[in-house]
Amino acid sequence: MSNIIESATIDDIALYLQREEGLDAAMAHEQAQLVIDGFTDMQEKGVIKGWYFDEQSHLALLPSDSALKIIANQK
């Protein structure tokens, strides 16, 4: 999965929020945009490589190599 850059679109995240949080379509899309904005910010800062839905249908982040090194050094 190390090649994932972005596999969960704003529409995917909005549908997820509608299903999991019971939001209406407009609110879910608004909240999904905030999520994407946050992910993009983390990506630009080099914290993550991307985001995706895992096998359990949870929204997950793919940490960058530098973030993984920091995590490993803290253990």
PDB file of C-alpha atoms in Angstrom, residues 19-47:
ATOM      1  CA  ARG A  19     -23.665   6.426   6.941  1.00  0.00           C
ATOM      2  CA  GLU A  20     -21.607   6.523  10.145  1.00  0.00           C
ATOM      3  CA  GLU A  21     -22.587   9.894  11.609  1.00  0.00           C
ATOM      4  CA  GLY A  22     -26.106  10.236  10.220  1.00  0.00           C
ATOM      5  CA  LEU A  23     -25.348  13.569   8.558  1.00  0.00           C
ATOM      6  CA  ASP A  24     -27.447  14.873   5.708  1.00  0.00           C
ATOM      7  CA  ALA A  25     -25.790  15.080   2.281  1.00  0.00           C
ATOM      8  CA  ALA A  26     -24.942  18.804   2.442  1.00  0.00           C
ATOM      9  CA  MET A  27     -23.453  18.642   5.942  1.00  0.00           C
ATOM     10  CA  ALA A  28     -21.562  15.438   5.126  1.00  0.00           C
ATOM     11  CA  HIS A  29     -20.007  17.057   2.056  1.00  0.00           C
ATOM     12  CA  GLU A  30     -19.033  20.144   4.088  1.00  0.00           C
ATOM     13  CA  GLN A  31     -17.439  17.999   6.785  1.00  0.00           C
ATOM     14  CA  ALA A  32     -15.722  15.821   4.182  1.00  0.00           C
ATOM     15  CA  GLN A  33     -14.125  18.939   2.697  1.00  0.00           C
ATOM     16  CA  LEU A  34     -12.729  19.820   6.121  1.00  0.00           C
ATOM     17  CA  VAL A  35     -11.328  16.294   6.441  1.00  0.00           C
ATOM     18  CA  ILE A  36      -9.703  16.495   2.996  1.00  0.00           C
ATOM     19  CA  ASP A  37      -8.281  19.935   3.825  1.00  0.00           C
ATOM     20  CA  GLY A  38      -6.723  18.526   7.004  1.00  0.00           C
ATOM     21  CA  PHE A  39      -5.305  15.532   5.168  1.00  0.00           C
ATOM     22  CA  THR A  40      -3.881  17.757   2.444  1.00  0.00           C
ATOM     23  CA  ASP A  41      -2.242  19.955   5.082  1.00  0.00           C
ATOM     24  CA  MET A  42      -0.678  16.903   6.745  1.00  0.00           C
ATOM     25  CA  GLN A  43       0.482  15.654   3.346  1.00  0.00           C
ATOM     26  CA  GLU A  44       2.078  18.991   2.485  1.00  0.00           C
ATOM     27  CA  LYS A  45       3.897  18.941   5.840  1.00  0.00           C
ATOM     28  CA  GLY A  46       5.252  15.480   5.076  1.00  0.00           C
ATOM     29  CA  VAL A  47       3.385  13.703   7.868  1.00  0.00           C
TER      30      VAL A  47
END
